[in-house]
PDB file of C-alpha atoms and ligand atoms in Angstrom:
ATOM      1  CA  UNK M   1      86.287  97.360   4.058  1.00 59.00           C
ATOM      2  CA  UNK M   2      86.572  99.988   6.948  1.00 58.00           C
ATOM      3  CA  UNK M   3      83.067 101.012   6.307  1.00 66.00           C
ATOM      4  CA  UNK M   4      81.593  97.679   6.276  1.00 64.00           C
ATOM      5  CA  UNK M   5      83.476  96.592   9.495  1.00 59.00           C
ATOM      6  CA  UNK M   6      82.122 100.406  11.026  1.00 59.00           C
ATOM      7  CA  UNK M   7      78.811  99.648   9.788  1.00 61.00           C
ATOM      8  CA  UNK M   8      78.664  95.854  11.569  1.00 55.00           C
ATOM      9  CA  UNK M   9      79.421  98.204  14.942  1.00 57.00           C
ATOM     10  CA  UNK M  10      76.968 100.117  14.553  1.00 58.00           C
ATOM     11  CA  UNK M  11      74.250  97.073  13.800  1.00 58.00           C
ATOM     12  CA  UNK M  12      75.749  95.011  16.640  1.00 59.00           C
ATOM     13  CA  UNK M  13      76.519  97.730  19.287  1.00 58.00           C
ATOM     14  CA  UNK M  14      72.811  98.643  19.946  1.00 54.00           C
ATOM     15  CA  UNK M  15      71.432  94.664  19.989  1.00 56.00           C
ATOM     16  CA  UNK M  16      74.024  94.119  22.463  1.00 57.00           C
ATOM     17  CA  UNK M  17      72.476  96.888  24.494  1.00 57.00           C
ATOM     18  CA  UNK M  18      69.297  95.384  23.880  1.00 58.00           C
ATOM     19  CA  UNK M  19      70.696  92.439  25.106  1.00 69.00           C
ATOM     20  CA  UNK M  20      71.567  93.466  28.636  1.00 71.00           C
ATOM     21  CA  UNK M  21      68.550  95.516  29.210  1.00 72.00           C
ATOM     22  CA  UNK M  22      66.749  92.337  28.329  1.00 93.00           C
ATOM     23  CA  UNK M  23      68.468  90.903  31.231  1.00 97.00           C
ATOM     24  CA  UNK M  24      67.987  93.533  33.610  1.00 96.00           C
ATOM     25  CA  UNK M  25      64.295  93.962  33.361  1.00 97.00           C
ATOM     26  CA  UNK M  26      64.208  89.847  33.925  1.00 97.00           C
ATOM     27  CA  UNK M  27      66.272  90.387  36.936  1.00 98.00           C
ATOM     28  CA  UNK M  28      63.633  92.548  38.123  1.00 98.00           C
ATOM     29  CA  UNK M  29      60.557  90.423  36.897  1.00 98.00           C
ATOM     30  CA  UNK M  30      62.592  87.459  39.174  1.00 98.00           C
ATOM     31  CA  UNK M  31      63.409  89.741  42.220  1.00 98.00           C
ATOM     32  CA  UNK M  32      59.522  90.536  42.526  1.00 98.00           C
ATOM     33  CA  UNK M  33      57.836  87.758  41.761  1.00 98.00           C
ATOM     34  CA  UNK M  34      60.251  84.854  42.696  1.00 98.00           C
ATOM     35  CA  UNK M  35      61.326  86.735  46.003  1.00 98.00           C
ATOM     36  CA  UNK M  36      59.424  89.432  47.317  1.00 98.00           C
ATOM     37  CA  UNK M  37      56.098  87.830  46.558  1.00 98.00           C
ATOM     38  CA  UNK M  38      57.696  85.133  48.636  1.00 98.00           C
ATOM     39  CA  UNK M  39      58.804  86.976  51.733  1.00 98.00           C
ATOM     40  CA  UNK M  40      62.080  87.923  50.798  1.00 98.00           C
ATOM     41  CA  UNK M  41      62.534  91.506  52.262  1.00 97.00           C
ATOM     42  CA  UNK M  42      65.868  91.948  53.133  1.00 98.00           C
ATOM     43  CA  UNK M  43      66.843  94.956  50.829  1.00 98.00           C
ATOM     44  CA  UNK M  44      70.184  94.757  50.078  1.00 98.00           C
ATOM     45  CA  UNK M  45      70.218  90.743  49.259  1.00 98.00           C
ATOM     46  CA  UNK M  46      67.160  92.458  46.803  1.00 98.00           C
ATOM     47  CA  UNK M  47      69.487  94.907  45.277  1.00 98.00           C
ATOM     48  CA  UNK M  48      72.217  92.459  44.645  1.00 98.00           C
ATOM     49  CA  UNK M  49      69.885  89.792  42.742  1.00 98.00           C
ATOM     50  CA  UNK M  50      68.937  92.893  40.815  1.00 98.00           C
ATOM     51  CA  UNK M  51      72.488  93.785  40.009  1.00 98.00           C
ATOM     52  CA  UNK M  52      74.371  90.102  39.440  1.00 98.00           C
ATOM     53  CA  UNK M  53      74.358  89.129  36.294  1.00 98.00           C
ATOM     54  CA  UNK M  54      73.506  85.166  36.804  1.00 98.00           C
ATOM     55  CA  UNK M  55      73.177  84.307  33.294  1.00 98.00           C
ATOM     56  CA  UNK M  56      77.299  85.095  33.133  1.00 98.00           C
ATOM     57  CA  UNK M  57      77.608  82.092  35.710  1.00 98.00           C
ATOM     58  CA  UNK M  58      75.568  79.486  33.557  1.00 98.00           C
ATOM     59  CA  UNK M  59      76.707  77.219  30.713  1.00 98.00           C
ATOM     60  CA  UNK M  60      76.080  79.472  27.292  1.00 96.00           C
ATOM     61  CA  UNK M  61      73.419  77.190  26.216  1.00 96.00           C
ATOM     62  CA  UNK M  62      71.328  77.973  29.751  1.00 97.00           C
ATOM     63  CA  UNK M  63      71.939  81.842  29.419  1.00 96.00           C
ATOM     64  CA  UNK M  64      68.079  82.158  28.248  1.00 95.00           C
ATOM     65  CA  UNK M  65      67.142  80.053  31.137  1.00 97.00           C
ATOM     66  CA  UNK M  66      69.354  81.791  34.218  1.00 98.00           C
ATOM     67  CA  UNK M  67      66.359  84.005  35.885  1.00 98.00           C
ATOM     68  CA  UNK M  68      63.964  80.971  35.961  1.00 98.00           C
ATOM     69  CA  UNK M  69      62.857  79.758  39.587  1.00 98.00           C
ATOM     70  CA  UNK M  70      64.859  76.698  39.225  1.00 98.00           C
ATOM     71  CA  UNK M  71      68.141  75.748  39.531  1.00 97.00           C
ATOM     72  CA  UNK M  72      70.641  74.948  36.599  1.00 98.00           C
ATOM     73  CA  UNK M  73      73.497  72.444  35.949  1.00 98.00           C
ATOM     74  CA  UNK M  74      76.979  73.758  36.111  1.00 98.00           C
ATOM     75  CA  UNK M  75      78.388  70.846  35.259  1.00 97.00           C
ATOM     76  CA  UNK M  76      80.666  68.297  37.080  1.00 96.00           C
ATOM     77  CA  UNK M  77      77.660  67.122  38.431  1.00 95.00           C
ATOM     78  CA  UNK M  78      76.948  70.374  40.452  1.00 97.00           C
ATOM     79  CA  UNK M  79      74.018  73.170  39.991  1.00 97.00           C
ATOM     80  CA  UNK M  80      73.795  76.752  40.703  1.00 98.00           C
ATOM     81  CA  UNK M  81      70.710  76.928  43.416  1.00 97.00           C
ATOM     82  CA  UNK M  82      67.821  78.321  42.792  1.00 98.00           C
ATOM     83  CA  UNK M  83      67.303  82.060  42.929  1.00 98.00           C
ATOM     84  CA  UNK M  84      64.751  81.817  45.654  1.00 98.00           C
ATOM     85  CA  UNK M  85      67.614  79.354  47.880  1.00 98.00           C
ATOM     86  CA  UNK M  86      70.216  82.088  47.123  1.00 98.00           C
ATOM     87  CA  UNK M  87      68.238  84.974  48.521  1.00 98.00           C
ATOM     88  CA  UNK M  88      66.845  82.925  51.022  1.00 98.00           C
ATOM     89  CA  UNK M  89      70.365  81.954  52.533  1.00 98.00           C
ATOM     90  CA  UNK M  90      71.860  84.968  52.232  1.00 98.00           C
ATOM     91  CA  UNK M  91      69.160  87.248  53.980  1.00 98.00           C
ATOM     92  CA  UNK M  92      69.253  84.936  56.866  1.00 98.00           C
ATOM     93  CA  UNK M  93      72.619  85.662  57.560  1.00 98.00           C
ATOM     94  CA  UNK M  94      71.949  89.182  57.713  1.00 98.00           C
ATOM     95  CA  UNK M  95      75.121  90.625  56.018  1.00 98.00           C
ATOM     96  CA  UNK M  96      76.353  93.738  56.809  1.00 98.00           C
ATOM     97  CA  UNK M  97      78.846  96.132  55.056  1.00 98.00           C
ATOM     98  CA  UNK M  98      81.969  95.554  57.178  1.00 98.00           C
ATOM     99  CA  UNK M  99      81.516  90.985  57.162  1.00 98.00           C
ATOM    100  CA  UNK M 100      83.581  88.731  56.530  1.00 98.00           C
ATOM    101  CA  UNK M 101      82.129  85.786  54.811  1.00 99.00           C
ATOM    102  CA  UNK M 102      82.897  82.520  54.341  1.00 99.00           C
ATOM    103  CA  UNK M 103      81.400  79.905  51.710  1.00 98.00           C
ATOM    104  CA  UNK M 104      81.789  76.372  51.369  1.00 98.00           C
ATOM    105  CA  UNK M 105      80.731  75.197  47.663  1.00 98.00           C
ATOM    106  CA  UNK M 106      82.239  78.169  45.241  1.00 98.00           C
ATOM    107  CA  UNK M 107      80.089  76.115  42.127  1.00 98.00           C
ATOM    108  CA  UNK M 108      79.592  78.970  39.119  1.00 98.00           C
ATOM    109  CA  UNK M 109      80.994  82.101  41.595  1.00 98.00           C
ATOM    110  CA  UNK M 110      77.052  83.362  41.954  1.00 98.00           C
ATOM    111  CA  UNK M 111      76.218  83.136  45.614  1.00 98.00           C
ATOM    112  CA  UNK M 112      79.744  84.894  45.913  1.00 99.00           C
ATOM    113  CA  UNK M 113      79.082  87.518  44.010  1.00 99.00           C
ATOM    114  CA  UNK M 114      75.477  88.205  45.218  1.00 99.00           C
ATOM    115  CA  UNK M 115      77.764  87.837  48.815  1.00 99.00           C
ATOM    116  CA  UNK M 116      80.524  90.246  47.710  1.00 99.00           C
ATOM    117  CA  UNK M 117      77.832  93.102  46.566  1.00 98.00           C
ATOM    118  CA  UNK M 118      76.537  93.420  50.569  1.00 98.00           C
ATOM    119  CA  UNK M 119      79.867  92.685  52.761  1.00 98.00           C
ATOM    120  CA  UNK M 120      83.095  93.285  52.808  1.00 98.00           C
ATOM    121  CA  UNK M 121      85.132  90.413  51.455  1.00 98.00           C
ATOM    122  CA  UNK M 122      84.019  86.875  50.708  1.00 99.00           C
ATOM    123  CA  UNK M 123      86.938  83.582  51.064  1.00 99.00           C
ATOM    124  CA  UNK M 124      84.876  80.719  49.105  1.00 98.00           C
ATOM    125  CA  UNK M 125      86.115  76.995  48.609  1.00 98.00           C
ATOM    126  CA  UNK M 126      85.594  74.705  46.001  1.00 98.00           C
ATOM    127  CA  UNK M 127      86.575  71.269  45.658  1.00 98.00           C
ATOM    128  CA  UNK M 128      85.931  70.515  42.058  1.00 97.00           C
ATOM    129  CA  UNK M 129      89.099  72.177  40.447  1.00 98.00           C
ATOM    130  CA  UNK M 130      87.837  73.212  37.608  1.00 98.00           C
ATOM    131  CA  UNK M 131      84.592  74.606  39.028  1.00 98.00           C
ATOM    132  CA  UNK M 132      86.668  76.623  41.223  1.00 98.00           C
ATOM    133  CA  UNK M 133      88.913  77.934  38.437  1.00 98.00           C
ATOM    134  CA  UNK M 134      86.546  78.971  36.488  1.00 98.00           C
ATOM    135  CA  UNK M 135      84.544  80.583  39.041  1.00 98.00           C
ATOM    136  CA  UNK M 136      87.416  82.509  40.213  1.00 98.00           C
ATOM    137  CA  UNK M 137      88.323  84.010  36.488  1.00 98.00           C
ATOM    138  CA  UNK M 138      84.888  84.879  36.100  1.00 98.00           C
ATOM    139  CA  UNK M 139      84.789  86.861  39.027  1.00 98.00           C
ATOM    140  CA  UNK M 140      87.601  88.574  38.894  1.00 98.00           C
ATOM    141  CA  UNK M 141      86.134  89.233  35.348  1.00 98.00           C
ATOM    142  CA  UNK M 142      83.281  90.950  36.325  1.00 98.00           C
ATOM    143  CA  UNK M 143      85.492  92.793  39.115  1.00 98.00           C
ATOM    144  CA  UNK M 144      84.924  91.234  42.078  1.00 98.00           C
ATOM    145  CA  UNK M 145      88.148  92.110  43.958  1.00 98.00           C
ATOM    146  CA  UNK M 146      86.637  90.924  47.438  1.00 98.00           C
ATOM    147  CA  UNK M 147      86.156  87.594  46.693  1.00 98.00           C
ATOM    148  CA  UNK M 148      89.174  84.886  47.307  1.00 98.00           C
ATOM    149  CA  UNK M 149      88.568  81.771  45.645  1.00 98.00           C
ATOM    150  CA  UNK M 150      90.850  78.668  47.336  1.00 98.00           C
ATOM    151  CA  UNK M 151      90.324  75.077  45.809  1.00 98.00           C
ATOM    152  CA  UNK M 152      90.098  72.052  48.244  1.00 97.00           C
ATOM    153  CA  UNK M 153      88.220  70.448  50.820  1.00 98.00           C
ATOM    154  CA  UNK M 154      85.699  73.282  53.225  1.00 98.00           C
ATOM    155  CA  UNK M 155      85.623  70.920  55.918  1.00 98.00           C
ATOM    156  CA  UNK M 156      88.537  72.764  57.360  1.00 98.00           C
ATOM    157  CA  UNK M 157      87.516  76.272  56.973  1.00 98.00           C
ATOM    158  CA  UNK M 158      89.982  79.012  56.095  1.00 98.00           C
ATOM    159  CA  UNK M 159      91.624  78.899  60.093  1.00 98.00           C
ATOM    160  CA  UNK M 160      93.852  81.627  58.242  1.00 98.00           C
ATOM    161  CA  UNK M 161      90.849  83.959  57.833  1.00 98.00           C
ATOM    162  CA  UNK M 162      88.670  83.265  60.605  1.00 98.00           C
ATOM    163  CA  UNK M 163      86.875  84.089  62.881  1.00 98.00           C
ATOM    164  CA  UNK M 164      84.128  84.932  60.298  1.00 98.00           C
ATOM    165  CA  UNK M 165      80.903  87.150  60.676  1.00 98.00           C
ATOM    166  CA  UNK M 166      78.965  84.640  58.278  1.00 98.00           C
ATOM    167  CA  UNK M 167      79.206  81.551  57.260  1.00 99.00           C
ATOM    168  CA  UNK M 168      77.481  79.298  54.487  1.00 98.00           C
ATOM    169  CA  UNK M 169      77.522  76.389  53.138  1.00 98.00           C
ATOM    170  CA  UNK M 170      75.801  74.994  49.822  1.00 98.00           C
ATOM    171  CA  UNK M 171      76.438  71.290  49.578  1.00 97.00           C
ATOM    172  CA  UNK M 172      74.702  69.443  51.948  1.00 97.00           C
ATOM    173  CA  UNK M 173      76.348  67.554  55.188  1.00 97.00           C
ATOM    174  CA  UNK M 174      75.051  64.988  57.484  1.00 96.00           C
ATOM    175  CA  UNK M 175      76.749  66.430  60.386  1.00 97.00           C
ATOM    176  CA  UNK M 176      78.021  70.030  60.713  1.00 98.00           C
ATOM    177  CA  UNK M 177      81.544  70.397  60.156  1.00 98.00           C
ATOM    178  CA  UNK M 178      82.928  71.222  63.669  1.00 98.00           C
ATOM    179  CA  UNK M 179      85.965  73.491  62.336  1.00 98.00           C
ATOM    180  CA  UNK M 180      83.172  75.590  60.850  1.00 98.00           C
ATOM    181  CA  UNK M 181      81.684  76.423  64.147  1.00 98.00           C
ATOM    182  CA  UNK M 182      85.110  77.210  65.283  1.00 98.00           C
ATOM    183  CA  UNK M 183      85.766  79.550  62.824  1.00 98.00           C
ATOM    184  CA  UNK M 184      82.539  81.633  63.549  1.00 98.00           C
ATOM    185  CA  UNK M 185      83.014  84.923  65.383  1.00 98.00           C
ATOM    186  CA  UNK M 186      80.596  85.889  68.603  1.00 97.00           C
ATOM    187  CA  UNK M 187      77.216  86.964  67.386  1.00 97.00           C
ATOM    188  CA  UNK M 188      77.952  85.231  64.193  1.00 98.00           C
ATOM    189  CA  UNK M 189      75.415  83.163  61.676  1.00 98.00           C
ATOM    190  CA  UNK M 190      75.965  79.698  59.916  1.00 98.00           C
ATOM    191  CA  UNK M 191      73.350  78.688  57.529  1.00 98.00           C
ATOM    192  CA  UNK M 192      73.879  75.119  55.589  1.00 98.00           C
ATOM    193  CA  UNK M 193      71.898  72.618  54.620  1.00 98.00           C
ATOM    194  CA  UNK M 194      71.956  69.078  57.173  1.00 98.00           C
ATOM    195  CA  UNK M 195      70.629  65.943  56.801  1.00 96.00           C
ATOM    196  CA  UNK M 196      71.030  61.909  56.036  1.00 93.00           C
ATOM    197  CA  UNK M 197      68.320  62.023  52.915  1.00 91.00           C
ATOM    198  CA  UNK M 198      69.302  63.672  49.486  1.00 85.00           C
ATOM    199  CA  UNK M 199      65.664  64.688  48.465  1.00 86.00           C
ATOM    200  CA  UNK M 200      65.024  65.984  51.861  1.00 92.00           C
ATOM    201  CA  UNK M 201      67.883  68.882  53.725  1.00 96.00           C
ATOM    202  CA  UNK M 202      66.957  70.851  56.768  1.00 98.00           C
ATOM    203  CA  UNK M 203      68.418  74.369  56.041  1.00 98.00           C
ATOM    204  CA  UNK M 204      69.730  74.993  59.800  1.00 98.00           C
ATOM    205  CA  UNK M 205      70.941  78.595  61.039  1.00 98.00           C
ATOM    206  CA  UNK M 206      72.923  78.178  63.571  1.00 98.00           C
ATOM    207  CA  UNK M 207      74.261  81.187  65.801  1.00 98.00           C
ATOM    208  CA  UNK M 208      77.202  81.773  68.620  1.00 97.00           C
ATOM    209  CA  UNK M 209      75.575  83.484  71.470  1.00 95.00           C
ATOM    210  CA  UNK M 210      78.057  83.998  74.866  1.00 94.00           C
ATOM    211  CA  UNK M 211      79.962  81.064  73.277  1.00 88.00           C
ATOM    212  CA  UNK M 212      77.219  79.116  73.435  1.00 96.00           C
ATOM    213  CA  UNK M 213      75.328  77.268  69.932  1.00 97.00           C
ATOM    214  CA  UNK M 214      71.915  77.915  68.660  1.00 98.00           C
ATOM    215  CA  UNK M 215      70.202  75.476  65.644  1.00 98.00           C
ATOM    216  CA  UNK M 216      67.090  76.400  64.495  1.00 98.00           C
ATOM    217  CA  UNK M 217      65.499  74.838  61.733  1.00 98.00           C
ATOM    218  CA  UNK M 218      64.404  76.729  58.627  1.00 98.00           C
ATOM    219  CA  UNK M 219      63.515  74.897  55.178  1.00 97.00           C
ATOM    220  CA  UNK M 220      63.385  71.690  53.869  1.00 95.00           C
ATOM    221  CA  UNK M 221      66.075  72.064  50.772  1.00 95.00           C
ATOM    222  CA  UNK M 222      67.141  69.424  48.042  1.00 93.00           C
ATOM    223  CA  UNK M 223      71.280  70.278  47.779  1.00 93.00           C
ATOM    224  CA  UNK M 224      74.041  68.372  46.147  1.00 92.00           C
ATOM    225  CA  UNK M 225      76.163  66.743  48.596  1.00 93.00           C
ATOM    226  CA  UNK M 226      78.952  68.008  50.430  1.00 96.00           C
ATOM    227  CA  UNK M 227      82.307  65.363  49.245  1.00 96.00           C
ATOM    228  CA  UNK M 228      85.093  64.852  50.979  1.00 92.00           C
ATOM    229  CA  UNK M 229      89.022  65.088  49.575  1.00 77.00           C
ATOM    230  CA  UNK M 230      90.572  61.348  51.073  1.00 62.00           C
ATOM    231  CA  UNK M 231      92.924  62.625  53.864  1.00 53.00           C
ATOM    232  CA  UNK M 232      96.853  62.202  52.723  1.00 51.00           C
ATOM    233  CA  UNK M 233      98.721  59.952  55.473  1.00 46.00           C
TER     234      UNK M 233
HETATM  235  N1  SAH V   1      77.170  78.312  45.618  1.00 66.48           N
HETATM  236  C1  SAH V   1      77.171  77.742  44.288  1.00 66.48           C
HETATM  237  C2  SAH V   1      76.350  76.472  44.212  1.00 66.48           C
HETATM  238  C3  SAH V   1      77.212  75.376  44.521  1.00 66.48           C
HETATM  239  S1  SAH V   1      76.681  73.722  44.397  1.00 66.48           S
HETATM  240  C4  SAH V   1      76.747  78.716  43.241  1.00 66.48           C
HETATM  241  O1  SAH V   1      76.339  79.841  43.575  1.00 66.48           O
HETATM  242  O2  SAH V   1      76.838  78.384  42.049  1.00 66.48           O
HETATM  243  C5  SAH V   1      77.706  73.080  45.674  1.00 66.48           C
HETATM  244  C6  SAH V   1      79.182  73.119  45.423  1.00 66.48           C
HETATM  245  O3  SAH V   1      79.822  72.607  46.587  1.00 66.48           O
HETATM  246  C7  SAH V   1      79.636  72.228  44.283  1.00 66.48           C
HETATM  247  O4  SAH V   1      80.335  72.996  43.337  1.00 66.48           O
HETATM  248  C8  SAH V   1      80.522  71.197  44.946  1.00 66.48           C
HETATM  249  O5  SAH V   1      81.603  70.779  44.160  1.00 66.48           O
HETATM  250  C9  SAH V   1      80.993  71.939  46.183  1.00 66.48           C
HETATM  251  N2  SAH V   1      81.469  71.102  47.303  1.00 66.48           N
HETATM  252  C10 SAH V   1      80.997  69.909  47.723  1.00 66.48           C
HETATM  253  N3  SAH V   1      81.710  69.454  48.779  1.00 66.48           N
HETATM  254  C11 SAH V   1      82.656  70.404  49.036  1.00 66.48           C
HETATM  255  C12 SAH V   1      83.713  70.506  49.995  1.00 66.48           C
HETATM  256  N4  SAH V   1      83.964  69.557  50.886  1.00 66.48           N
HETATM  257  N5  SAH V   1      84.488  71.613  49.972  1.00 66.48           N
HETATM  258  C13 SAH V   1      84.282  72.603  49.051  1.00 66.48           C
HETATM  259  N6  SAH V   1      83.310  72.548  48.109  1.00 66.48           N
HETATM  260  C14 SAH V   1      82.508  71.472  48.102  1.00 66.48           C
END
């Protein structure tokens, strides 16, 4: 019995292996060709994407399908963005070791934990409970002990965090959330998707010069929307 059970290890042990350098090299295969052939050159957003394991934030049955240049459903209606979006948004707000990062739109934990590999600490929102339960087990997990998952409504910021160095937001808004721009610091970078048409999003950086606000438009995005919690009386 002992040797049979011993024997399964030693079978199983080495496809699992197989498994996760199977993964790696398609990290790598993505991180050329779906971002640096594209322009992405912002090094350490490219050595996170090489290092995250996405296909541990997709459904099981999408594993096989987590490194493709599309994005996924997570369920409750909601996707994980596509790699490209990911890399895209976080090079642009040009993280730095000591940030402090806020997200709006936790989803599956990924842009978190691509976050949490560059900067300091990462507070993300979600308003979908169960999204943002399961994203917080499966970060903590996988060790991310600088990300802070909180479940309810972003429009509101974390005023108990801020001011923050970064800011971004993955649902789509019609009109930036004004407690957002509060909360970033001097010098600081907002990146979120705005606009009135669901096929069509304007990703906007916006920046905090001498107190004074910046929008510059950078991509036209397709994001889910960004919902609202009804206000208690
Ligand atoms: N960043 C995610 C992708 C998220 S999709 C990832 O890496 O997987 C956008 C997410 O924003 C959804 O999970 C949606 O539920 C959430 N969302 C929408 N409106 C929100 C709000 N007002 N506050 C917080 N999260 C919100």
């Amino acid at each position: 019995m002992l040797r049979s059970v011993f024997k399964c290890i030693i079978f199983i042990f080495p496809l699992l292996l197989i498994a996760q350098e199977d993964y790696s090299a398609m990290r790598k295969t993505m991180v050329k060709e779906q971002l640096q052939q594209r322009g992405i050159f912002h090094n350490p957003t490219l050595d996170a994407m090489r290092k995250v394991p996405r296909h541990l934030f997709v459904p099981e049955g999408l594993k096989e399908s987590a490194y493709r240049d599309t994005p996924l459903p997570i369920g409750h209606k909601q996707t994980i963005s596509q790699p490209y979006i990911v890399a895209y948004m976080t090079s642009e707000l040009q993280p730095k070791k000591k940030h402090k990062v806020l997200e709006i739109g936790t989803g599956s934990g990924y842009q978190a934990a691509v976050l949490a590999e560059i900067v300091d600490s990462v507070y993300t929102i979600e308003i979908v409970e169960p999204l943002g339960i399961e994203a917080r087990d499966r970060l903590k997990r996988l060790g991310y002990d600088n990300v802070e998952v909180r479940i309810g409504d972003g429009y509101h910021g974390w005023p108990e965090q801020a001011p923050f160095d970064a800011i971004i937001v993955t649902a789509a808004v019609e009109k930036i959330p004004q407690p957002l721009i509060d909360q970033l610091k001097e010098g600081g970078r907002l990146i979120i998707p705005v606009g009135p048409i669901p096929e069509f999003r304007m990703l906007q950086l916006i920046t905090k010069k001498r107190g004074k606000i910046f929008t510059e438009n950078k991509l036209a995005v397709r994001f889910v929307p960004f919902t609202r919690k009804k206000e208690k009386n």
